[in-house]
Coordinates of C-alpha atoms in Angstrom, one line a residue:
X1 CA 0.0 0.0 0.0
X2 CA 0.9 3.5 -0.6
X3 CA 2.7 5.1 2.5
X4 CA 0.3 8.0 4.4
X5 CA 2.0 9.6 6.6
X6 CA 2.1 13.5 7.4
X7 CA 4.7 15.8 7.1
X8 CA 4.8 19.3 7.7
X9 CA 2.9 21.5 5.6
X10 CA 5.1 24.2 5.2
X11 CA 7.4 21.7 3.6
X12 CA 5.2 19.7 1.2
X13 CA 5.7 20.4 -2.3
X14 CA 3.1 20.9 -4.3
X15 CA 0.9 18.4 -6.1
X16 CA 1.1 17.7 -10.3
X17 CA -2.6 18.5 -9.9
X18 CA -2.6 21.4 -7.7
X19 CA -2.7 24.4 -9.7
X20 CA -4.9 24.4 -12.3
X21 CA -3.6 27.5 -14.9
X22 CA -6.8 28.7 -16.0
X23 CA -4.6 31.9 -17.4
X24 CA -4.1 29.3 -20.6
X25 CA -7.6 29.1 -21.1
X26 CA -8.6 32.5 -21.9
X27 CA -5.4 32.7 -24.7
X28 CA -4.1 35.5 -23.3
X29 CA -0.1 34.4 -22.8
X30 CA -1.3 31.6 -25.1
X31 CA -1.3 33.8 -28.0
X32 CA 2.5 34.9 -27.5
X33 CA 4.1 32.1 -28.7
X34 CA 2.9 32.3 -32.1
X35 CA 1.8 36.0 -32.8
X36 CA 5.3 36.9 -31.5
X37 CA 6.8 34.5 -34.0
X38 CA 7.2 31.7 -31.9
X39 CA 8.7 33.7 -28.5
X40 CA 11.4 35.4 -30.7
X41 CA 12.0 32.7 -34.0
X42 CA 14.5 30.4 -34.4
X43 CA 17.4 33.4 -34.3
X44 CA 19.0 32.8 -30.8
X45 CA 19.8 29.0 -31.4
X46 CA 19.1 26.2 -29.6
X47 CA 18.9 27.3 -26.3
X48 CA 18.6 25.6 -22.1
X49 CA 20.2 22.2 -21.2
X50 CA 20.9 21.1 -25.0
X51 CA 24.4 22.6 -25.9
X52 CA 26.2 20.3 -23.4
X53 CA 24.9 17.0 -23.9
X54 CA 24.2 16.1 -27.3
X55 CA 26.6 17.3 -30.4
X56 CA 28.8 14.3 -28.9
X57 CA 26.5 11.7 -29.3
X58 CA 25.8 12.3 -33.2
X59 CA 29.5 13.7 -33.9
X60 CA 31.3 10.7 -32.8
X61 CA 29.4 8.6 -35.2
X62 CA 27.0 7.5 -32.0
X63 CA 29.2 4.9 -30.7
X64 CA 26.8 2.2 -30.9
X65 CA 28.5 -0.3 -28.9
X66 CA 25.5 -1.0 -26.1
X67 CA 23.0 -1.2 -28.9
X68 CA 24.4 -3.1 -31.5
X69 CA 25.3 0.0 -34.2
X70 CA 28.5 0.4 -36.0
X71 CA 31.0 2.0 -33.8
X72 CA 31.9 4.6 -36.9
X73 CA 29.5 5.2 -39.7
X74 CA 28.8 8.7 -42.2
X75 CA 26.5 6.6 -44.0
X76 CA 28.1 7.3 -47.3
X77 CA 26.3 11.0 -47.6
X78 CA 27.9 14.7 -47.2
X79 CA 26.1 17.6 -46.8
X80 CA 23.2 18.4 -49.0
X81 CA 21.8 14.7 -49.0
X82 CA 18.4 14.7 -47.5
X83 CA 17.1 11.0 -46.0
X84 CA 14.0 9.7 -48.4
X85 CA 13.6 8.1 -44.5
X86 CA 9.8 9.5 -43.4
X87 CA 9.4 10.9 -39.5
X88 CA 6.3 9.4 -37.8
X89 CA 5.8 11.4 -34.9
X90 CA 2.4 10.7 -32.4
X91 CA 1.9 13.2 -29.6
X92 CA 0.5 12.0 -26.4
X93 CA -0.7 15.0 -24.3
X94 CA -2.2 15.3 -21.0
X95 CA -5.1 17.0 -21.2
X96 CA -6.0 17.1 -17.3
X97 CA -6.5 20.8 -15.6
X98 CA -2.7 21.3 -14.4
X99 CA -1.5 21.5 -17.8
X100 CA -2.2 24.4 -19.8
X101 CA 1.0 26.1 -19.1
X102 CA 2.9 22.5 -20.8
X103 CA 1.1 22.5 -23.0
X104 CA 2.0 26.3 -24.6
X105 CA 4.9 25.3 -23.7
X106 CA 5.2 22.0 -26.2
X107 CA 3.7 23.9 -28.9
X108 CA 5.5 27.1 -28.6
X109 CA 9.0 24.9 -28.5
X110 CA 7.7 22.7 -31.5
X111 CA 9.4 24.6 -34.5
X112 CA 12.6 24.3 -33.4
X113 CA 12.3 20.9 -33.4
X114 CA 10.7 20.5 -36.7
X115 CA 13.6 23.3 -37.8
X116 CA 16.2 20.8 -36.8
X117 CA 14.6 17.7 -38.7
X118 CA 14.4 19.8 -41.4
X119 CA 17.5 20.9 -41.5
X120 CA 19.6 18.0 -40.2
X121 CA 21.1 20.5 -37.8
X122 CA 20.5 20.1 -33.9
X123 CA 22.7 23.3 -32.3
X124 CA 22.4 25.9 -35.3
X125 CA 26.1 26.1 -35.8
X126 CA 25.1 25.8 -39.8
X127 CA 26.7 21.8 -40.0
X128 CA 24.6 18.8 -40.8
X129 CA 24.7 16.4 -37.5
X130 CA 22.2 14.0 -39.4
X131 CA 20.6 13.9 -42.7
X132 CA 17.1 16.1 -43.2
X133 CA 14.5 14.8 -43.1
X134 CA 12.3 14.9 -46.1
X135 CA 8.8 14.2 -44.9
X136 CA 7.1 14.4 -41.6
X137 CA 4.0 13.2 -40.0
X138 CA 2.7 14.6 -37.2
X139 CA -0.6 13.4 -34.6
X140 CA -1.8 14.5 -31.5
X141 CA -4.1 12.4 -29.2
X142 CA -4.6 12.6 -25.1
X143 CA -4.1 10.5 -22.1
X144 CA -7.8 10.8 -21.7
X145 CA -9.5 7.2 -22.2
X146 CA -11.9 8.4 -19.5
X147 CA -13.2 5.0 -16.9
X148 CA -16.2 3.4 -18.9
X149 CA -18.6 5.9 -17.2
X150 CA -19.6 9.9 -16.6
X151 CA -17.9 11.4 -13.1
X152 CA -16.8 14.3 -12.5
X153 CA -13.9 15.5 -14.7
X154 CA -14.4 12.2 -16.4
X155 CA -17.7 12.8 -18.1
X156 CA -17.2 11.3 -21.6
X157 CA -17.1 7.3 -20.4
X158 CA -14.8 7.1 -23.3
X159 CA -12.4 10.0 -23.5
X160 CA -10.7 10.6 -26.6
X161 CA -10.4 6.9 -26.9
X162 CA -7.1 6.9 -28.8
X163 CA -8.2 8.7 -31.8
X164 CA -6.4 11.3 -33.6
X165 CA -7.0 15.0 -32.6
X166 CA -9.2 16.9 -35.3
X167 CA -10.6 19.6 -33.4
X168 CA -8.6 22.5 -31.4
X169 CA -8.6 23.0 -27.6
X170 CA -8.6 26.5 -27.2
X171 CA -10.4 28.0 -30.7
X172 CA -8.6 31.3 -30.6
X173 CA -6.8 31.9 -34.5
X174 CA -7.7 28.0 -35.3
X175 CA -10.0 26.2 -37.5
X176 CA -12.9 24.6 -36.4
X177 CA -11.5 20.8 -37.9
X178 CA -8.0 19.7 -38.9
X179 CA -6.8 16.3 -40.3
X180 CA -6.3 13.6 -38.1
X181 CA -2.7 13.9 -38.9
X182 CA -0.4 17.1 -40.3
X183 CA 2.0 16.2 -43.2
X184 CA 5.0 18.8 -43.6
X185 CA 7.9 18.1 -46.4
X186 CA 10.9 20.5 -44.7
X187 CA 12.0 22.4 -47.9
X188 CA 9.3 21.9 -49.8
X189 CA 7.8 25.8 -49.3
X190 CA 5.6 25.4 -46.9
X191 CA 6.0 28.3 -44.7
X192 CA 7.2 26.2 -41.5
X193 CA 5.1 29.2 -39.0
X194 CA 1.9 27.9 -41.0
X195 CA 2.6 24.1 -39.8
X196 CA 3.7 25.2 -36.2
X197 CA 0.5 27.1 -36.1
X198 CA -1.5 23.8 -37.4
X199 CA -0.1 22.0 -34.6
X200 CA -0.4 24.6 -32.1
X201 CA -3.8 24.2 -32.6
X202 CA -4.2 20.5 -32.2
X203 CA -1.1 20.5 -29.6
X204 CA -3.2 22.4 -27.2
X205 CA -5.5 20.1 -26.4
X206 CA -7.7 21.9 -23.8
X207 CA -7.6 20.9 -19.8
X208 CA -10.7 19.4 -19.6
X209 CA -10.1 15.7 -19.7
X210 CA -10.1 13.0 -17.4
X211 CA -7.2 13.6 -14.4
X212 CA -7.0 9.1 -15.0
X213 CA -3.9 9.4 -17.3
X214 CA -3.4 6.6 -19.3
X215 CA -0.5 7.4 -22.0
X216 CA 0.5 4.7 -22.7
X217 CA -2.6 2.5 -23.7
X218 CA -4.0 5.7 -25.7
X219 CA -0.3 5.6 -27.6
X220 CA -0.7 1.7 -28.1
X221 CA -4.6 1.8 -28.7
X222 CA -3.9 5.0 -31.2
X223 CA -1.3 2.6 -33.3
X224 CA -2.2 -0.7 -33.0
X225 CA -4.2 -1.9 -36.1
X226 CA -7.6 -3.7 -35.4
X227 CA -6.0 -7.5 -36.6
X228 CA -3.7 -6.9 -33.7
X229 CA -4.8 -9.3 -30.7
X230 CA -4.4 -6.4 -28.0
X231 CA -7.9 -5.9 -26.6
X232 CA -9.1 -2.4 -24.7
X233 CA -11.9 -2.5 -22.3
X234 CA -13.5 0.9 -23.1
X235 CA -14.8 2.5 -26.7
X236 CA -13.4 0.8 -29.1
X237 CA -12.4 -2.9 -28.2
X238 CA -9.8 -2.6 -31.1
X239 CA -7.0 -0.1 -32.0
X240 CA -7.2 2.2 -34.5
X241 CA -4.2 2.4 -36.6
X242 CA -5.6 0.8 -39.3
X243 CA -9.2 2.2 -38.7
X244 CA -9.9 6.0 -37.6
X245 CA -6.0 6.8 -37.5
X246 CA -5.2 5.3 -40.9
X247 CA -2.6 6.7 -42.7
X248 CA -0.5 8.0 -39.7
X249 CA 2.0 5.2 -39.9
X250 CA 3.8 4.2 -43.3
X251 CA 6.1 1.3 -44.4
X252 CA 9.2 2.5 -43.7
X253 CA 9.0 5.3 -41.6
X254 CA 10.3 6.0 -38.4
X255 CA 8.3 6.1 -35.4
X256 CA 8.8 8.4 -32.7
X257 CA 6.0 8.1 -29.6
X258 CA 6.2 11.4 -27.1
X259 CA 4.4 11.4 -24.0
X260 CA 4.1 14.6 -22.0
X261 CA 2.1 14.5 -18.7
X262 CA 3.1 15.8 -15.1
X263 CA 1.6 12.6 -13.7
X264 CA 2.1 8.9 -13.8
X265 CA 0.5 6.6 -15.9
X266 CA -2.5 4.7 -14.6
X267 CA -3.5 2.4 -18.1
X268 CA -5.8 -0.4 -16.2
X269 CA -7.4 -3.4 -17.0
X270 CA -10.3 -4.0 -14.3
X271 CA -13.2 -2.2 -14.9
X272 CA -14.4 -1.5 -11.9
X273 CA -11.0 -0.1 -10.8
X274 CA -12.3 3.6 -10.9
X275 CA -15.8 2.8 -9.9
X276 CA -17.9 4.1 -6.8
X277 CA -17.7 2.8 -3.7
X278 CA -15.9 -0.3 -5.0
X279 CA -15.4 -3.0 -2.6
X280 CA -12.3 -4.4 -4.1
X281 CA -10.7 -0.8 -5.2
X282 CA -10.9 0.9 -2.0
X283 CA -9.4 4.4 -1.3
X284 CA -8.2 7.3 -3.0
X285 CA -4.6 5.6 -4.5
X286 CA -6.0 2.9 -6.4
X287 CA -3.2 3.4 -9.2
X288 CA -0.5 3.3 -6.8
X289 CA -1.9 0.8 -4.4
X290 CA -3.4 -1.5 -6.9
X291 CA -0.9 -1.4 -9.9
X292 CA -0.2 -5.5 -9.7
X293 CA -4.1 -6.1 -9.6
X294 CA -5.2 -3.9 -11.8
X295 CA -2.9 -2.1 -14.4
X296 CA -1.6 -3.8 -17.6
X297 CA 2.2 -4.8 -17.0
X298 CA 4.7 -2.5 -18.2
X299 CA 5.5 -5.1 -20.7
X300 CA 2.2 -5.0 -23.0
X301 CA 3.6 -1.3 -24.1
X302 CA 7.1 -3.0 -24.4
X303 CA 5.7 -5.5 -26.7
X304 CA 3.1 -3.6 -28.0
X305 CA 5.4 -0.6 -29.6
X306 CA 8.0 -2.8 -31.0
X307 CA 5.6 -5.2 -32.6
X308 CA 4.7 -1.9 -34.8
X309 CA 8.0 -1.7 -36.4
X310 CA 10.4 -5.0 -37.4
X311 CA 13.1 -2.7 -37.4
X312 CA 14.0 -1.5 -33.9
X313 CA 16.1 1.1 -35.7
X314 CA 12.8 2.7 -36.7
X315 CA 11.2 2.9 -33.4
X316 CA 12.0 6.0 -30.2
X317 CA 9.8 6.2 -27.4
X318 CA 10.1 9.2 -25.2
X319 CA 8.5 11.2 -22.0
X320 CA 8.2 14.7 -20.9
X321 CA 7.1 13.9 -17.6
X322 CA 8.0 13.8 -14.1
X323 CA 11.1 13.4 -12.9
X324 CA 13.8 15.4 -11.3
X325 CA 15.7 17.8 -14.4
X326 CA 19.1 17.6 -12.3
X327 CA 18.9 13.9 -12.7
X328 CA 18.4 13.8 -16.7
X329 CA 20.1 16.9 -17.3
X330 CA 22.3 15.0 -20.3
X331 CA 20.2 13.0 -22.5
X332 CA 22.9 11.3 -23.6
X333 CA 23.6 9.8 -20.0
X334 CA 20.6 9.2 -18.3
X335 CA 20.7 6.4 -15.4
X336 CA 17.2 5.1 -15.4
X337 CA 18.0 3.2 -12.2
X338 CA 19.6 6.4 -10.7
X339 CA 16.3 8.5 -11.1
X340 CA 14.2 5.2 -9.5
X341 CA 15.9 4.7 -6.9
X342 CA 16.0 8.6 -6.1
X343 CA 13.9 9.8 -3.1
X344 CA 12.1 12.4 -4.9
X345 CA 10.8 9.4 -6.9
X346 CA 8.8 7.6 -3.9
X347 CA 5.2 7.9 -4.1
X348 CA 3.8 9.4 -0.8
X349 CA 0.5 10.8 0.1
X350 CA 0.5 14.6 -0.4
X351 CA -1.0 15.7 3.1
X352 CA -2.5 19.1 1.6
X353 CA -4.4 17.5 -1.6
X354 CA -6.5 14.3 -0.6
X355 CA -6.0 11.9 -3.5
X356 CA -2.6 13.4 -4.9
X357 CA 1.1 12.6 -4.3
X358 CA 4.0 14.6 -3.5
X359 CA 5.9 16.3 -6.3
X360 CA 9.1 15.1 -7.8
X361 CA 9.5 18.7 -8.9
X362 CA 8.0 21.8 -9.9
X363 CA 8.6 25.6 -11.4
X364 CA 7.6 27.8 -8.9
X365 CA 4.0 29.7 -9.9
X366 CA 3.2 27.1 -12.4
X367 CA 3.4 23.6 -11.4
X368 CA 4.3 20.9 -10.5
X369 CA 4.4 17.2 -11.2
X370 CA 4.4 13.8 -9.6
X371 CA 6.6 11.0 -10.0
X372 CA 6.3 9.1 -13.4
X373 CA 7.5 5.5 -11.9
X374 CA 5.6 3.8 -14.8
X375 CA 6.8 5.6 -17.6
X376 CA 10.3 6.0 -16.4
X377 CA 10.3 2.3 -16.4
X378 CA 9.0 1.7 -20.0
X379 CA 10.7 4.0 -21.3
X380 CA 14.1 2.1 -19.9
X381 CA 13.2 -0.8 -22.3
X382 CA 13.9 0.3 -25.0
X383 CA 17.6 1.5 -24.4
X384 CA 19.0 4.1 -26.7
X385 CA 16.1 4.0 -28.6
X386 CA 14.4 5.9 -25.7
X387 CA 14.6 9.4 -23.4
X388 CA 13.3 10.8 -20.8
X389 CA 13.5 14.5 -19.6
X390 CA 11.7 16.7 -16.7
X391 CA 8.4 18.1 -17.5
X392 CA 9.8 20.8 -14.8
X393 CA 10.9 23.2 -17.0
X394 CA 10.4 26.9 -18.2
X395 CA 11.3 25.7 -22.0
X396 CA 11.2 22.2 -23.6
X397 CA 13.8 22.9 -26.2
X398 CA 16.6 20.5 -24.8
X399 CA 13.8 17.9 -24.0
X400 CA 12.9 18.5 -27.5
X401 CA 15.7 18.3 -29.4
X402 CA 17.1 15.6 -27.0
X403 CA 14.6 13.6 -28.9
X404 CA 15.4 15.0 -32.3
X405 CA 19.1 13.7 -31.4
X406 CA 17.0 10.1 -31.0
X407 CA 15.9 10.5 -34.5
X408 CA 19.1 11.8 -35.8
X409 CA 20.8 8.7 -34.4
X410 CA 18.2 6.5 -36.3
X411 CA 17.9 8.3 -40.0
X412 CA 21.9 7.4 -39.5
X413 CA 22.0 4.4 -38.5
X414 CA 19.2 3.4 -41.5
X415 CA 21.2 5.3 -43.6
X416 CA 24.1 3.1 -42.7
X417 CA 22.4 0.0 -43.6
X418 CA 21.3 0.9 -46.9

């Protein structure tokens, strides 16, 4: 069982669901990022956290020892060649009431990510680290899968039920539809503000949803095709990657799954986990106290990704979520075990919020954000194929372009091979 105990109150942190940054709603700072051109445009560079841990890790030919890549490699291209290798990339975004602020934050951080996939270069020193990429897919979805019936913050039984985002969160400056999925061909003319704005739109998913967080069934339910044998227990008993989401995913491509929540994930099997008064769920931890009874094993997400790709060269998962930033402050050289066996990483009973836990870490006057045990732990399996990075921050372009170095590594290592 979860540990309850009290501590001070002066000294507990604050809770991932404690502040609620209704300021986002009314698209007042929310505007900024894209009538300002994106809070000032690509022309300062890549800055925060990124300039120290990556250049080495593409540079030095990736040194691929741990996961089985040639030590050495330039794939046989100089500068100029663009990768015919296509960029899947699915968007899982928490869409509970503590994250409007992350979420302006994703989307206003998003073009420099899709600037350095286009251009191939990940610090803005003007040299290739990794061939551009020539065409992109983008989708958003939620963590919201809701619990199989209407309570509060949880009305839609359903949630978004692993479908595509089509529709805006906040309507300020956005259409009323979009397609389930953006395409974008860097350097084919496209104005790249015009795509940022696209995804602003979808990327802002609102703060409505269900505060059950699921990210990584709605990733697996959003890919997995319906002749898969994984089963769901609400909305749709199938996936949808060959059914609503169709499309998304090509022969070929690589896939790149982000996750960006300030809690842990909860993706349950039992039913009657969330229901009232339950007599086998009781309490107000069910996640945490419950996790062998009633959530899926980390390993159905393991499984599940890879089985969407042969090629594990064409697969990175990554989070945005909770965890300390001092302890993943080089991508390149992140101890999964170090950040789980870290204190701040215990879940314990928040004494001021009923139901929450204590914080791993926050940003003083706008958030904070519990510890992501879960997804920590996926994410671990899938070695250099995967990152993780603090949801705690004021920017997100070193946790962004941490996982553009992820991509880089992979368009090379393909490249390699062929």
């Amino acid at each position: 069982m979860l540990r309850r105990f009290l501590v001070a109150l002066l000294l507990a942190p604050l809770s991932g669901c404690y502040l609620s940054h209704e300021r986002a709603r009314d698209a007042g700072p929310g505007d900024s990022g894209l009538d300002g051109g994106f809070d000032g445009g690509f022309d300062g560079g890549f800055d925060g956290g990124f300039d120290g841990g990556l250049d080495g890790g593409l540079d030095g030919g990736f040194d691929g020892g741990t996961d089985g890549g040639p030590e050495e490699c330039d794939g046989g291209f100089g500068p100029g060649h663009v990768s015919d290798v296509p960029v899947d990339l699915l968007f899982v975004v928490d869409d509970s009431s503590s994250m409007a602020d992350e979420q302006l934050t994703l989307t206003s951080n998003f073009p420099r990510m899709v600037t350095a996939l286009g251009s191939g270069d990940l610090d803005g020193d003007g040299v290739e680290d990794f061939p551009p990429v020539r065409s992109l897919h983008v989708a958003v979805t939620t963590t919201n899968l809701g619990v199989g019936f209407s309570r509060r913050t949880c009305e839609d039984p359903d949630g978004d039920d692993g479908v595509f985002r089509t529709r805006p969160g906040y309507a300020r400056g956005c259409d009323r539809t979009y397609p389930p999925f953006l395409s974008y061909s860097p350097g084919g003319g496209e104005p790249i503000d015009e795509f940022a704005a696209d995804f602003r739109c979808i990327g802002r998913v609102g703060t409505n949803g269900c505060w059950i967080e699921q990210p990584l069934e709605a990733a697996l339910k959003a890919l997995t095709p319906s002749t898969s044998e994984a089963r769901f227990i609400f909305g749709s008993p199938v996936g949808h990657g060959d059914g609503l989401n169709d499309g998304f995913l090509r022969e070929g491509s690589i896939l790149a799954i982000l996750i960006i929540t300030d809690e842990d994930d909860c993706s349950y099997h039992d039913p009657n986990l969330w229901r009232y008064d339950p007599v086998r769920y009781p309490g107000d931890y069910r996640c945490e106290d419950y996790e062998a009874e009633a959530l899926h094993p980390i390993e159905r997400y393991v499984d599940g990704f890879r089985a969407l790709k042969d090629d594990p060269d064409r697969l990175v998962v990554a989070a945005i979520t909770g965890v300390p930033p001092d302890l993943v402050g080089d991508p390149e050289a992140i101890d999964y075990d170090r950040i789980l066996a870290d204190e701040r990483m215990e879940k314990l009973a928040n004494p001021l919020i009923p139901g929450s836990l204590q914080a791993t870490c926050s940003i003083p006057r706008v958030g904070a954000a519990e510890p992501a045990v879960r997804i920590v732990r996926a994410v671990r399996e899938f070695g250099h194929a995967g990152v993780v990075q603090s949801i705690c921050s004021e920017s997100y372009d070193g946790a962004l372009l941490a996982i553009t170095s992820r991509l880089g590594r992979a368009i090379r290592r393909i490249e390699c091979r062929e």
